XYZ file of N, CA and C in Angstrom:
507
model
N 109.925 36.817 6.884
C 109.732 38.377 6.313
C 109.948 38.253 5.115
N 111.038 37.492 4.660
C 111.148 37.564 3.014
C 110.369 36.579 2.583
N 109.587 35.694 3.157
C 108.891 34.932 2.177
C 108.333 34.785 1.010
N 107.246 36.281 0.926
C 106.832 36.853 -0.036
C 107.523 37.771 -0.863
N 108.914 38.299 -0.821
C 109.320 39.230 -0.835
C 108.988 39.180 -2.827
N 109.045 37.876 -3.596
C 108.966 37.760 -4.702
C 107.904 38.563 -5.471
N 106.407 38.775 -4.424
C 104.914 39.362 -4.404
C 105.698 40.916 -5.257
N 106.784 41.650 -4.616
C 107.121 42.912 -5.130
C 107.105 42.739 -7.027
N 107.208 41.916 -7.551
C 107.334 41.964 -8.781
C 105.669 41.453 -9.529
N 105.319 41.280 -8.543
C 103.595 40.893 -9.179
C 102.715 42.259 -9.030
N 102.292 42.406 -10.285
C 101.195 43.632 -10.266
C 100.108 43.766 -9.071
N 100.173 44.582 -8.258
C 99.262 44.889 -7.460
C 97.556 44.615 -7.860
N 97.294 45.059 -8.776
C 96.100 44.945 -9.175
C 95.395 43.290 -9.130
N 96.638 42.222 -9.794
C 96.550 41.024 -9.393
C 96.261 40.429 -8.376
N 97.224 41.256 -7.518
C 97.505 40.584 -5.749
C 96.072 40.439 -5.066
N 95.645 42.040 -5.610
C 94.436 42.203 -4.810
C 92.965 42.117 -5.683
N 92.893 41.426 -6.969
C 91.901 41.088 -7.639
C 90.942 40.465 -6.833
N 89.709 41.160 -6.865
C 88.624 40.758 -6.298
C 88.090 39.059 -6.388
N 87.825 39.355 -8.187
C 86.894 38.110 -8.390
C 88.283 36.998 -8.304
N 87.689 36.107 -9.132
C 88.153 34.409 -9.635
C 89.513 34.724 -10.529
N 90.759 34.241 -10.211
C 91.624 34.684 -10.926
C 91.912 33.533 -12.360
N 92.118 33.754 -13.558
C 91.954 33.225 -14.483
C 93.382 32.167 -14.445
N 93.734 31.522 -15.774
C 94.838 30.378 -15.921
C 96.226 31.088 -15.548
N 96.112 32.355 -16.582
C 96.974 32.860 -16.853
C 97.274 33.498 -15.458
N 96.183 34.371 -14.695
C 96.939 35.057 -13.300
C 97.314 34.026 -12.790
N 96.713 32.938 -12.329
C 97.337 31.895 -11.184
C 99.045 31.771 -12.012
N 99.096 31.387 -13.252
C 100.597 31.348 -13.271
C 101.551 32.316 -12.697
N 101.042 33.198 -13.279
C 101.923 34.470 -12.750
C 102.161 34.692 -11.370
N 100.979 34.849 -10.597
C 100.849 34.460 -9.267
C 101.934 33.276 -8.695
N 101.894 32.378 -9.124
C 102.779 31.240 -8.592
C 104.295 31.661 -9.084
N 104.770 32.710 -9.649
C 106.004 32.875 -9.984
C 106.416 33.538 -8.743
N 105.962 34.247 -7.503
C 106.510 34.518 -6.953
C 107.677 33.904 -5.866
N 107.405 32.511 -5.584
C 108.471 32.132 -4.790
C 109.981 31.966 -5.755
N 109.649 31.681 -6.934
C 110.969 31.827 -7.726
C 111.453 33.189 -7.645
N 110.876 33.882 -8.058
C 111.428 35.834 -8.499
C 111.843 36.077 -7.042
N 111.230 36.121 -5.812
C 111.598 36.299 -4.206
C 113.460 35.322 -3.946
N 113.270 34.306 -4.719
C 114.521 33.322 -4.428
C 115.741 33.872 -5.240
N 115.222 34.478 -6.212
C 115.976 35.281 -7.474
C 116.639 36.650 -6.798
N 115.743 37.335 -6.433
C 116.239 38.548 -5.487
C 117.030 38.737 -4.373
N 116.913 37.805 -3.325
C 117.723 37.154 -2.300
C 118.845 36.749 -2.840
N 119.073 36.010 -4.111
C 120.369 35.636 -4.361
C 121.138 36.394 -4.955
N 120.505 37.708 -5.651
C 121.017 38.983 -6.782
C 121.543 39.705 -5.071
N 120.745 39.662 -3.888
C 121.104 40.539 -3.307
C 122.714 40.171 -2.181
N 122.627 38.377 -2.303
C 123.961 37.993 -1.361
C 124.058 38.099 -0.093
N 124.386 37.370 0.498
C 124.673 37.713 2.067
C 123.152 37.097 2.833
N 122.783 36.147 1.851
C 121.525 35.387 2.475
C 121.525 34.095 2.488
N 121.577 33.228 3.262
C 121.694 32.594 4.013
C 120.964 31.246 2.670
N 121.637 30.457 1.906
C 120.962 29.702 1.087
C 119.744 28.641 1.744
N 119.954 28.343 3.257
C 118.458 27.731 3.573
C 117.389 28.697 3.866
N 117.695 29.617 3.300
C 116.420 30.813 3.616
C 115.875 31.124 2.093
N 117.191 31.153 1.057
C 116.561 31.680 -0.274
C 116.089 29.606 -0.859
N 116.089 29.018 -0.354
C 115.475 27.470 -0.569
C 114.004 27.502 0.123
N 114.147 28.501 1.394
C 112.773 28.148 2.095
C 111.731 28.860 1.242
N 112.098 30.257 1.035
C 111.486 31.392 0.221
C 111.169 30.393 -1.213
N 111.972 29.786 -2.041
C 111.369 28.988 -3.276
C 110.382 28.041 -2.746
N 110.409 27.634 -1.946
C 109.515 26.298 -1.441
C 108.181 26.838 -0.556
N 108.224 27.777 -0.010
C 106.921 27.886 0.744
C 105.554 27.826 0.161
N 105.477 27.322 -0.736
C 103.968 26.697 -1.695
C 103.970 25.189 -1.860
N 105.256 24.538 -0.926
C 104.937 23.091 -1.588
C 104.263 22.336 -0.591
N 103.595 21.312 -0.637
C 102.803 20.774 0.363
C 102.887 19.389 0.105
N 103.044 18.734 1.402
C 103.607 17.351 2.037
C 103.554 16.232 0.708
N 101.970 16.311 0.354
C 101.672 15.289 -0.816
C 102.177 15.507 -2.152
N 102.960 16.995 -2.391
C 103.476 17.197 -3.660
C 102.589 17.629 -4.717
N 101.218 18.634 -3.990
C 100.411 19.323 -4.740
C 100.952 20.606 -4.692
N 101.828 21.159 -4.117
C 102.174 22.653 -4.284
C 102.850 22.745 -5.208
N 103.587 24.148 -4.950
C 104.410 24.900 -6.416
C 105.729 25.469 -5.554
N 106.577 25.327 -6.625
C 106.694 25.615 -7.711
C 107.151 24.266 -8.303
N 107.612 23.376 -7.633
C 108.372 22.151 -7.781
C 107.757 21.067 -7.491
N 106.457 20.478 -6.883
C 105.505 19.656 -6.583
C 106.537 18.963 -5.611
N 107.412 19.234 -4.829
C 108.262 18.445 -4.123
C 107.541 17.576 -2.751
N 107.569 16.664 -2.181
C 106.993 15.736 -1.390
C 107.989 15.824 -0.610
N 106.950 15.325 1.179
C 107.535 15.110 2.066
C 108.913 15.360 2.445
N 109.782 14.721 2.923
C 111.018 14.957 3.419
C 111.792 15.886 2.433
N 111.464 16.235 1.178
C 112.368 16.722 0.233
C 112.009 18.449 0.589
N 111.260 18.596 1.337
C 110.532 20.020 1.842
C 111.539 20.181 3.058
N 112.194 21.565 3.151
C 112.676 21.520 4.296
C 112.000 21.727 5.510
N 112.522 21.703 7.055
C 111.692 22.006 8.061
C 111.135 23.817 8.112
N 111.868 24.555 7.635
C 111.648 25.725 7.469
C 110.935 25.977 6.596
N 111.117 25.442 5.358
C 109.813 25.881 4.192
C 108.330 25.359 5.184
N 108.363 24.224 5.574
C 107.034 23.716 6.333
C 106.767 24.901 7.181
N 107.360 25.253 7.779
C 107.198 26.570 8.896
C 106.452 27.481 8.076
N 107.150 28.157 7.039
C 106.981 28.986 6.352
C 105.399 28.548 6.033
N 105.062 27.844 5.312
C 103.948 27.553 4.204
C 102.666 27.475 5.841
N 103.375 26.725 6.579
C 102.086 27.024 7.781
C 101.950 28.418 8.209
N 102.702 29.386 8.449
C 102.478 30.908 8.834
C 101.766 31.493 7.903
N 102.131 30.722 6.675
C 101.724 31.927 5.456
C 99.976 31.335 4.948
N 99.474 30.349 5.453
C 98.469 29.617 5.255
C 97.439 30.297 6.649
N 98.278 30.686 7.778
C 97.553 30.794 8.710
C 97.307 32.425 8.765
N 97.872 33.399 7.841
C 98.009 34.616 7.391
C 96.961 34.928 6.505
N 96.922 33.987 5.289
C 95.926 34.350 4.457
C 94.462 34.010 4.812
N 94.738 33.124 5.596
C 93.073 32.855 6.322
C 92.644 33.997 7.264
N 93.424 34.561 8.021
C 93.211 35.076 9.127
C 93.169 36.990 8.702
N 93.912 37.102 7.598
C 93.407 38.409 6.990
C 92.343 38.618 6.321
N 91.758 39.906 5.965
C 90.955 40.068 5.325
C 91.459 40.464 3.997
N 91.059 40.146 2.962
C 91.528 40.039 1.458
C 90.449 40.757 0.455
N 90.705 41.286 -0.356
C 89.582 41.822 -1.110
C 88.583 40.740 -1.847
N 89.047 39.076 -1.866
C 88.266 38.695 -2.268
C 87.652 37.460 -1.375
N 88.213 38.069 -0.114
C 87.302 37.095 1.074
C 87.304 37.826 2.699
N 86.578 37.488 3.410
C 86.837 37.995 4.902
C 87.770 37.055 5.055
N 87.667 37.814 6.294
C 88.890 37.234 7.423
C 88.386 36.500 8.178
N 89.083 35.184 8.599
C 88.416 34.130 9.999
C 89.437 34.095 11.294
N 88.795 33.976 12.255
C 89.149 34.138 13.518
C 90.244 33.215 13.392
N 91.575 33.109 14.157
C 92.837 32.298 14.479
C 92.262 30.924 14.787
N 90.854 30.692 15.894
C 90.564 29.489 15.599
C 89.930 29.024 14.714
N 89.318 29.555 13.933
C 88.769 29.323 12.857
C 89.679 28.655 11.545
N 90.739 29.811 11.637
C 92.010 29.377 10.872
C 92.682 27.593 10.620
N 92.684 27.533 12.577
C 93.278 26.267 12.655
C 92.626 25.464 12.883
N 91.164 25.488 12.831
C 90.355 23.908 12.567
C 90.524 23.791 11.216
N 90.558 24.664 10.082
C 90.718 24.768 8.662
C 91.930 23.917 8.450
N 92.864 24.920 9.154
C 94.510 23.548 8.745
C 94.808 22.500 9.619
N 93.682 22.259 10.268
C 93.794 20.536 11.154
C 93.514 19.676 9.862
N 92.709 20.485 8.884
C 92.252 19.277 8.223
C 93.159 18.877 6.931
N 94.304 19.719 7.152
C 95.305 19.641 5.735
C 96.814 19.033 6.880
N 96.678 18.943 8.175
C 97.281 18.419 8.795
C 97.916 16.816 8.641
N 99.199 16.565 7.785
C 99.537 15.408 7.713
C 99.361 14.841 6.234
N 98.843 15.572 5.390
C 98.427 15.156 3.938
C 99.355 16.512 3.169
N 98.707 17.607 3.959
C 99.646 18.871 3.098
C 100.563 19.631 3.821
N 100.097 19.703 5.253
C 101.368 20.519 6.307
C 101.454 19.504 7.112
N 102.749 19.596 7.794
C 103.273 19.293 8.644
C 102.517 19.000 10.204
N 101.733 18.279 10.373
C 101.000 17.804 11.747
C 101.881 17.994 13.031
N 103.006 17.811 13.148
C 104.074 18.034 14.214
C 104.328 19.897 14.207
N 104.462 20.474 13.516
C 104.682 21.521 13.271
C 103.900 22.435 13.541
N 102.336 22.329 13.003
C 101.455 22.680 13.293
C 100.552 22.613 14.763
N 101.062 21.428 15.364
C 100.448 21.579 16.801
C 101.347 22.637 17.533
N 102.500 22.703 17.179
C 103.116 23.254 18.182
C 102.701 24.918 17.420
N 102.382 25.054 16.470
C 101.506 26.302 16.214
C 100.423 26.756 16.382
N 99.608 26.012 16.511
C 98.504 26.002 17.326
C 98.676 26.508 18.683
N 99.433 25.587 19.247
C 99.328 26.143 20.910
C 99.737 27.301 21.205
N 101.085 27.944 20.635
C 101.369 29.137 20.500
C 99.957 30.276 19.978
N 99.631 29.981 18.887
C 98.339 30.984 18.446
C 97.061 31.104 19.060
N 96.686 29.564 19.503
C 95.500 30.107 20.348
C 95.768 30.733 21.592
N 96.684 30.354 22.270
C 97.221 31.133 23.801
C 96.548 32.564 23.340
N 96.019 33.019 24.549
C 95.382 34.087 24.672
C 96.319 35.214 24.288
N 97.707 35.558 24.646
C 98.057 36.433 24.160
C 98.642 36.546 22.911
N 98.719 35.879 22.075
C 98.815 35.820 20.653
C 97.552 35.780 19.977
N 96.750 35.161 20.713
C 95.126 34.952 19.946
C 94.340 36.408 19.708
N 94.669 37.799 20.154
C 94.138 38.705 20.129
C 93.984 39.426 18.661
N 93.322 40.257 18.093
C 93.390 40.637 17.119
C 93.632 42.362 17.310
N 95.054 42.593 17.066
C 95.071 44.441 16.886
C 95.998 44.449 15.682
N 94.824 45.148 14.577
C 95.661 45.307 13.181
C 96.562 46.168 13.173
N 97.322 46.200 12.784
C 98.048 47.653 12.315
C 97.448 48.871 11.782
N 97.703 49.742 12.116
C 97.270 51.013 11.634
C 97.499 50.861 10.020
N 96.546 51.052 9.144
C 96.878 51.217 7.931
C 97.183 52.653 7.580
N 99.021 52.674 6.797
C 99.090 54.122 6.285
C 98.615 54.540 5.110
N 98.571 55.358 4.598
C 98.183 55.976 2.965
C 98.967 55.397 2.337
N 98.615 54.892 0.795
C 99.244 54.470 -0.259
C 100.363 55.399 -0.851
N 101.481 55.283 -1.127
C 102.504 55.984 -1.511
C 103.139 55.337 -2.796
N 103.691 55.637 -3.736
C 104.439 55.118 -4.561
C 106.024 54.990 -3.741
N 106.706 54.049 -3.616
C 107.837 54.241 -2.631
C 108.860 53.699 -3.612
N 108.809 53.350 -4.976
C 109.768 53.097 -6.025
C 110.099 54.366 -6.955
N 109.323 55.484 -6.840
C 109.335 56.153 -7.547
C 110.613 56.962 -7.682
N 111.766 57.194 -6.633
C 112.839 57.908 -6.494
C 113.863 57.086 -6.763
N 114.885 56.895 -7.014
C 115.982 56.177 -6.425
C 116.537 54.910 -7.136
N 117.488 54.204 -6.467
C 118.363 53.209 -7.362
C 117.172 51.702 -6.590
N 117.044 50.830 -7.474
C 116.338 50.470 -7.076
C 117.172 48.668 -8.217
N 116.686 47.703 -7.166
C 117.436 46.125 -7.668
C 116.688 45.555 -8.772
N 115.576 46.031 -9.456
C 114.618 45.709 -9.871
C 114.986 46.426 -11.298
N 114.661 45.561 -12.446
C 114.430 46.451 -13.637
C 112.958 46.003 -14.315
N 112.583 46.835 -15.185
C 111.344 46.539 -16.099
C 112.170 45.540 -17.292
N 111.335 44.256 -17.663
C 111.547 43.564 -18.362
C 111.312 44.400 -19.972
N 111.941 44.672 -21.113
C 111.528 45.046 -22.507
C 110.780 44.566 -23.052
N 109.418 45.415 -23.645
C 108.616 45.236 -24.074
C 107.530 44.769 -23.279
N 107.521 44.403 -21.702
C 106.658 43.848 -20.701
C 106.219 44.710 -19.993
N 105.364 44.541 -18.757
C 104.960 45.250 -17.953
C 105.329 44.436 -16.485
N 106.430 43.264 -16.911
C 107.076 42.689 -15.565
C 108.460 43.234 -15.297
N 108.647 42.831 -14.369
C 109.767 43.392 -13.603
C 110.942 42.143 -13.676
N 112.192 42.359 -13.553
C 113.083 41.315 -13.303
C 114.391 41.647 -12.559
N 115.121 40.877 -11.909
C 116.088 41.387 -11.451
C 117.457 42.091 -11.872
N 117.731 42.948 -11.943
C 118.667 43.538 -12.279
C 120.170 42.555 -12.339
């Protein structure tokens, strides 16, 4: 539930951009794992294993992921599981820049990543659960109207002076 918490510090206009991201925008989006880890550390009471998993949920077995380019066994099992779930969600959700794929289509794409980018054994277990008919049905939650949730109250983040960025207070 917390793996993308760092995205709350990335502008929605960037997260929902319909077109191709430029280099600076990609760099900015790729900050979210480290930002998420900082938020959780600042919060306190979060198991360090979870903080590490949030920080590394975009690492790939072949070292091509981010933020650190970790390879193989240097990526924790929890991070490997989060990576699989995150890729599946990215593929099966409709986004401003792409249509959604079915669970079967997503698993087929991910099968091509197994062994090189993602853990093949974990993907096999994930696949059997996702393609089970009880899980494979799509029931999107009702969309609630957007509202400014941070308009009032105390918040653990503060704007960086002279920028539009937010940082952990």
